[in-house]
Amino acid sequence: MKRTKKSAKNTISVMENVPSEKYLTFFIDRQTYALPTSQVVEIIRLQPITLMPNLPDYVKGVINLRGKIVPLIDIRLKFLKDPIPYDNLTSIIIVENGDMTAGLIVDSVKDVRDIAKSQIFDAPKYKRSVGDRYVCAIASLENVSAMVLDINRILSDRGAESQPGHTTADQLLKTAVE
């Protein structure tokens, strides 16, 4: 009987040594995406948005989050997907990257899960579509793959909307926060 307990204990300790990180999973256009929870501040329901002029279409405006002005990015539009009406599943994921805080509007939030480093693979290196340039890795989960987003690139990339002589999206986002 002691042997069984010992082997069970060894199994548990081996599992504890597997390096993993918590990820928030969510949906955009029926595709699963993920962000490390270390970059997520909180998840909130959609709330009234203050519109601002001269921002790219994917920057929906700003919200006042407990006295802090937070710009909102509709990820669906950032990835050049067709817009859909917001509903009761639509959520805002508040993220931080350095001194930048922004809200990401997503179709719905799924869950928070541990993902082992062995489940994360480099994103393929080939001509990428607009949304794929924001993917830094792919996580293999049970029967689905989740695209791990590069939050730095999402918040700073000016995207396809920039033209010579126009202000970049990241400058506009920073201006919206000031």
Short mmCIF file of N, CA, C and O in Angstrom, two decimals, residues 87-166:
data_model
loop_
_atom_site.label_atom_id
_atom_site.label_comp_id
_atom_site.label_asym_id
_atom_site.label_seq_id
_atom_site.Cartn_x
_atom_site.Cartn_y
_atom_site.Cartn_z
N ASP A 87 -23.90 42.28 -28.34
CA ASP A 87 -25.00 41.63 -27.62
C ASP A 87 -24.59 41.39 -26.17
O ASP A 87 -23.56 41.90 -25.72
N ASN A 88 -25.39 40.59 -25.46
CA ASN A 88 -25.10 40.38 -24.04
C ASN A 88 -23.87 39.51 -23.80
O ASN A 88 -23.40 39.41 -22.67
N LEU A 89 -23.31 38.88 -24.82
CA LEU A 89 -22.07 38.12 -24.68
C LEU A 89 -20.83 38.96 -24.98
O LEU A 89 -19.72 38.59 -24.60
N THR A 90 -21.01 40.08 -25.67
CA THR A 90 -19.90 40.95 -26.02
C THR A 90 -19.23 41.44 -24.72
O THR A 90 -19.91 41.86 -23.80
N SER A 91 -17.92 41.34 -24.69
CA SER A 91 -17.17 41.72 -23.48
C SER A 91 -16.02 42.65 -23.83
O SER A 91 -15.57 42.69 -24.98
N ILE A 92 -15.55 43.35 -22.81
CA ILE A 92 -14.37 44.19 -22.95
C ILE A 92 -13.29 43.60 -22.05
O ILE A 92 -13.50 43.43 -20.84
N ILE A 93 -12.16 43.27 -22.64
CA ILE A 93 -11.02 42.77 -21.89
C ILE A 93 -10.07 43.96 -21.70
O ILE A 93 -9.54 44.49 -22.68
N ILE A 94 -9.89 44.38 -20.46
CA ILE A 94 -8.97 45.49 -20.17
C ILE A 94 -7.57 44.90 -20.06
O ILE A 94 -7.33 43.99 -19.26
N VAL A 95 -6.66 45.40 -20.90
CA VAL A 95 -5.29 44.89 -20.93
C VAL A 95 -4.31 46.03 -20.66
O VAL A 95 -4.61 47.20 -20.89
N GLU A 96 -3.14 45.64 -20.17
CA GLU A 96 -2.06 46.60 -19.96
C GLU A 96 -0.81 46.09 -20.65
O GLU A 96 -0.51 44.89 -20.61
N ASN A 97 -0.11 47.02 -21.26
CA ASN A 97 1.17 46.72 -21.88
C ASN A 97 2.07 47.92 -21.60
O ASN A 97 1.91 48.97 -22.23
N GLY A 98 2.96 47.77 -20.65
CA GLY A 98 3.78 48.91 -20.24
C GLY A 98 2.89 49.97 -19.62
O GLY A 98 2.09 49.67 -18.73
N ASP A 99 2.97 51.19 -20.13
CA ASP A 99 2.13 52.27 -19.59
C ASP A 99 0.82 52.43 -20.35
O ASP A 99 0.04 53.33 -20.06
N MET A 100 0.57 51.57 -21.32
CA MET A 100 -0.64 51.65 -22.14
C MET A 100 -1.72 50.72 -21.59
O MET A 100 -1.47 49.54 -21.37
N THR A 101 -2.92 51.27 -21.38
CA THR A 101 -4.08 50.48 -20.99
C THR A 101 -5.12 50.65 -22.08
O THR A 101 -5.34 51.77 -22.57
N ALA A 102 -5.75 49.56 -22.48
CA ALA A 102 -6.78 49.62 -23.51
C ALA A 102 -7.82 48.54 -23.24
O ALA A 102 -7.55 47.57 -22.52
N GLY A 103 -8.99 48.72 -23.82
CA GLY A 103 -10.04 47.71 -23.74
C GLY A 103 -10.18 47.04 -25.10
O GLY A 103 -10.25 47.72 -26.13
N LEU A 104 -10.20 45.72 -25.10
CA LEU A 104 -10.39 44.97 -26.33
C LEU A 104 -11.82 44.44 -26.36
O LEU A 104 -12.23 43.70 -25.46
N ILE A 105 -12.58 44.85 -27.36
CA ILE A 105 -13.96 44.37 -27.49
C ILE A 105 -13.90 43.05 -28.24
O ILE A 105 -13.38 42.97 -29.35
N VAL A 106 -14.43 41.99 -27.60
CA VAL A 106 -14.43 40.64 -28.18
C VAL A 106 -15.86 40.11 -28.22
O VAL A 106 -16.73 40.58 -27.48
N ASP A 107 -16.08 39.11 -29.08
CA ASP A 107 -17.43 38.54 -29.22
C ASP A 107 -17.91 37.91 -27.92
O ASP A 107 -19.05 38.11 -27.52
N SER A 108 -17.06 37.13 -27.27
CA SER A 108 -17.40 36.54 -25.97
C SER A 108 -16.14 35.99 -25.32
O SER A 108 -15.16 35.69 -25.99
N VAL A 109 -16.19 35.89 -23.99
CA VAL A 109 -15.08 35.34 -23.22
C VAL A 109 -15.42 33.90 -22.90
O VAL A 109 -16.56 33.57 -22.57
N LYS A 110 -14.42 33.01 -23.01
CA LYS A 110 -14.65 31.60 -22.73
C LYS A 110 -14.26 31.26 -21.29
O LYS A 110 -15.10 31.04 -20.45
N ASP A 111 -12.95 31.20 -21.00
CA ASP A 111 -12.52 30.85 -19.65
C ASP A 111 -11.05 31.19 -19.45
O ASP A 111 -10.38 31.68 -20.34
N VAL A 112 -10.57 30.93 -18.22
CA VAL A 112 -9.15 31.04 -17.89
C VAL A 112 -8.66 29.62 -17.70
O VAL A 112 -9.31 28.82 -17.01
N ARG A 113 -7.54 29.29 -18.32
CA ARG A 113 -7.03 27.93 -18.20
C ARG A 113 -5.51 27.94 -18.14
O ARG A 113 -4.86 28.86 -18.64
N ASP A 114 -4.98 26.88 -17.53
CA ASP A 114 -3.54 26.68 -17.52
C ASP A 114 -3.13 26.07 -18.85
O ASP A 114 -3.74 25.10 -19.29
N ILE A 115 -2.12 26.66 -19.47
CA ILE A 115 -1.59 26.11 -20.71
C ILE A 115 -0.10 25.89 -20.50
O ILE A 115 0.64 26.83 -20.19
N ALA A 116 0.32 24.65 -20.64
CA ALA A 116 1.73 24.30 -20.48
C ALA A 116 2.53 24.84 -21.66
O ALA A 116 2.03 24.94 -22.78
N LYS A 117 3.77 25.16 -21.38
CA LYS A 117 4.65 25.66 -22.45
C LYS A 117 4.76 24.64 -23.59
O LYS A 117 4.92 25.02 -24.74
N SER A 118 4.65 23.36 -23.27
CA SER A 118 4.72 22.32 -24.30
C SER A 118 3.50 22.33 -25.22
O SER A 118 3.53 21.71 -26.27
N GLN A 119 2.44 23.04 -24.85
CA GLN A 119 1.24 23.14 -25.68
C GLN A 119 1.28 24.36 -26.61
O GLN A 119 0.37 24.56 -27.39
N ILE A 120 2.32 25.17 -26.50
CA ILE A 120 2.41 26.41 -27.28
C ILE A 120 3.46 26.26 -28.36
O ILE A 120 4.60 25.84 -28.10
N PHE A 121 3.06 26.57 -29.59
CA PHE A 121 3.94 26.42 -30.75
C PHE A 121 4.06 27.76 -31.47
O PHE A 121 3.15 28.58 -31.44
N ASP A 122 5.18 27.96 -32.16
CA ASP A 122 5.37 29.18 -32.95
C ASP A 122 4.30 29.26 -34.03
O ASP A 122 3.91 28.24 -34.60
N ALA A 123 3.88 30.48 -34.33
CA ALA A 123 2.93 30.68 -35.42
C ALA A 123 3.66 30.43 -36.74
O ALA A 123 4.85 30.72 -36.87
N PRO A 124 2.98 29.86 -37.73
CA PRO A 124 3.62 29.60 -39.03
C PRO A 124 4.16 30.89 -39.64
O PRO A 124 3.57 31.95 -39.51
N LYS A 125 5.28 30.78 -40.31
CA LYS A 125 5.93 31.92 -40.95
C LYS A 125 5.65 31.88 -42.46
O LYS A 125 6.36 31.24 -43.21
N TYR A 126 4.59 32.52 -42.87
CA TYR A 126 4.26 32.64 -44.29
C TYR A 126 3.47 33.91 -44.47
O TYR A 126 3.20 34.63 -43.50
N LYS A 127 3.12 34.22 -45.70
CA LYS A 127 2.37 35.45 -45.94
C LYS A 127 1.10 35.41 -45.10
O LYS A 127 0.28 34.52 -45.24
N ARG A 128 0.96 36.37 -44.24
CA ARG A 128 -0.12 36.35 -43.25
C ARG A 128 -1.25 37.28 -43.64
O ARG A 128 -1.05 38.30 -44.28
N SER A 129 -2.44 36.92 -43.20
CA SER A 129 -3.58 37.81 -43.37
C SER A 129 -3.49 38.89 -42.30
O SER A 129 -2.65 38.82 -41.40
N VAL A 130 -4.36 39.88 -42.37
CA VAL A 130 -4.31 41.00 -41.44
C VAL A 130 -4.37 40.54 -39.99
O VAL A 130 -3.56 40.93 -39.17
N GLY A 131 -5.32 39.68 -39.65
CA GLY A 131 -5.45 39.22 -38.27
C GLY A 131 -4.28 38.38 -37.81
O GLY A 131 -3.90 38.42 -36.65
N ASP A 132 -3.69 37.61 -38.72
CA ASP A 132 -2.60 36.72 -38.35
C ASP A 132 -1.33 37.46 -37.93
O ASP A 132 -0.51 36.91 -37.21
N ARG A 133 -1.14 38.68 -38.37
CA ARG A 133 0.08 39.39 -37.99
C ARG A 133 0.09 39.73 -36.51
O ARG A 133 1.12 40.09 -35.96
N TYR A 134 -1.05 39.61 -35.85
CA TYR A 134 -1.14 39.87 -34.42
C TYR A 134 -1.04 38.60 -33.60
O TYR A 134 -1.16 38.64 -32.38
N VAL A 135 -0.82 37.46 -34.25
CA VAL A 135 -0.71 36.17 -33.57
C VAL A 135 0.77 35.86 -33.37
O VAL A 135 1.54 35.83 -34.33
N CYS A 136 1.18 35.61 -32.11
CA CYS A 136 2.59 35.31 -31.85
C CYS A 136 2.84 33.82 -31.64
O CYS A 136 3.97 33.37 -31.73
N ALA A 137 1.77 33.06 -31.35
CA ALA A 137 1.92 31.62 -31.12
C ALA A 137 0.55 30.96 -31.26
O ALA A 137 -0.48 31.63 -31.34
N ILE A 138 0.58 29.63 -31.27
CA ILE A 138 -0.66 28.84 -31.31
C ILE A 138 -0.62 27.86 -30.15
O ILE A 138 0.37 27.15 -29.97
N ALA A 139 -1.69 27.87 -29.36
CA ALA A 139 -1.80 26.95 -28.23
C ALA A 139 -2.69 25.78 -28.62
O ALA A 139 -3.79 25.99 -29.15
N SER A 140 -2.22 24.57 -28.36
CA SER A 140 -2.99 23.37 -28.67
C SER A 140 -3.79 22.98 -27.43
O SER A 140 -3.22 22.60 -26.41
N LEU A 141 -5.12 23.11 -27.52
CA LEU A 141 -6.01 22.80 -26.41
C LEU A 141 -6.91 21.65 -26.84
O LEU A 141 -7.40 21.65 -27.95
N GLU A 142 -7.11 20.70 -25.96
CA GLU A 142 -7.92 19.51 -26.24
C GLU A 142 -8.19 19.30 -27.73
O GLU A 142 -7.38 18.75 -28.44
N ASN A 143 -9.32 19.77 -28.23
CA ASN A 143 -9.67 19.53 -29.63
C ASN A 143 -9.73 20.81 -30.47
O ASN A 143 -10.35 20.84 -31.51
N VAL A 144 -9.08 21.86 -30.00
CA VAL A 144 -9.11 23.14 -30.71
C VAL A 144 -7.75 23.83 -30.54
O VAL A 144 -7.02 23.55 -29.59
N SER A 145 -7.45 24.71 -31.46
CA SER A 145 -6.24 25.53 -31.35
C SER A 145 -6.65 26.96 -31.01
O SER A 145 -7.64 27.46 -31.53
N ALA A 146 -5.88 27.59 -30.15
CA ALA A 146 -6.13 28.98 -29.78
C ALA A 146 -4.98 29.84 -30.28
O ALA A 146 -3.81 29.49 -30.10
N MET A 147 -5.31 30.94 -30.93
CA MET A 147 -4.31 31.87 -31.42
C MET A 147 -3.90 32.78 -30.26
O MET A 147 -4.75 33.48 -29.70
N VAL A 148 -2.63 32.75 -29.88
CA VAL A 148 -2.13 33.59 -28.80
C VAL A 148 -1.77 34.94 -29.40
O VAL A 148 -0.94 35.01 -30.31
N LEU A 149 -2.42 35.98 -28.89
CA LEU A 149 -2.23 37.31 -29.47
C LEU A 149 -1.03 38.04 -28.90
O LEU A 149 -0.69 37.88 -27.73
N ASP A 150 -0.40 38.85 -29.74
CA ASP A 150 0.70 39.71 -29.35
C ASP A 150 0.11 41.07 -29.00
O ASP A 150 -0.17 41.89 -29.89
N ILE A 151 -0.15 41.30 -27.72
CA ILE A 151 -0.85 42.51 -27.29
C ILE A 151 -0.05 43.77 -27.63
O ILE A 151 -0.63 44.80 -27.98
N ASN A 152 1.27 43.70 -27.59
CA ASN A 152 2.10 44.84 -27.94
C ASN A 152 1.85 45.27 -29.39
O ASN A 152 1.67 46.44 -29.68
N ARG A 153 1.79 44.30 -30.29
CA ARG A 153 1.57 44.61 -31.70
C ARG A 153 0.15 45.14 -31.93
O ARG A 153 -0.06 46.07 -32.71
N ILE A 154 -0.83 44.57 -31.24
CA ILE A 154 -2.21 45.03 -31.40
C ILE A 154 -2.34 46.49 -30.98
O ILE A 154 -3.00 47.28 -31.65
N LEU A 155 -1.70 46.85 -29.87
CA LEU A 155 -1.83 48.21 -29.36
C LEU A 155 -0.96 49.22 -30.10
O LEU A 155 -1.26 50.40 -30.10
N SER A 156 0.12 48.77 -30.73
CA SER A 156 1.02 49.73 -31.36
C SER A 156 1.01 49.71 -32.88
O SER A 156 1.41 50.68 -33.50
N ASP A 157 0.54 48.62 -33.50
CA ASP A 157 0.56 48.52 -34.96
C ASP A 157 -0.46 49.48 -35.56
O ASP A 157 -1.62 49.51 -35.14
N ARG A 158 -0.02 50.23 -36.53
CA ARG A 158 -0.95 51.19 -37.13
C ARG A 158 -1.90 50.54 -38.12
O ARG A 158 -2.86 51.13 -38.54
N GLY A 159 -1.61 49.31 -38.52
CA GLY A 159 -2.54 48.57 -39.37
C GLY A 159 -2.64 49.10 -40.76
O GLY A 159 -1.91 49.98 -41.20
N ALA A 160 -3.61 48.58 -41.49
CA ALA A 160 -3.78 48.89 -42.90
C ALA A 160 -4.35 50.28 -43.13
O ALA A 160 -4.31 50.79 -44.22
N GLU A 161 -4.87 50.92 -42.06
CA GLU A 161 -5.53 52.20 -42.27
C GLU A 161 -4.57 53.37 -42.39
O GLU A 161 -4.96 54.45 -42.77
N SER A 162 -3.29 53.17 -42.08
CA SER A 162 -2.39 54.31 -42.09
C SER A 162 -1.99 54.68 -43.52
O SER A 162 -1.79 53.83 -44.36
N GLN A 163 -1.92 55.97 -43.73
CA GLN A 163 -1.52 56.49 -45.03
C GLN A 163 -0.49 57.57 -44.77
O GLN A 163 -0.46 58.18 -43.72
N PRO A 164 0.37 57.84 -45.75
CA PRO A 164 1.36 58.89 -45.55
C PRO A 164 0.68 60.20 -45.17
O PRO A 164 -0.35 60.56 -45.73
N GLY A 165 1.28 60.90 -44.20
CA GLY A 165 0.75 62.18 -43.80
C GLY A 165 -0.37 62.10 -42.77
O GLY A 165 -0.86 63.12 -42.32
N HIS A 166 -0.80 60.90 -42.41
CA HIS A 166 -1.85 60.75 -41.41
C HIS A 166 -1.25 60.27 -40.09
O HIS A 166 -0.24 59.60 -40.07
#
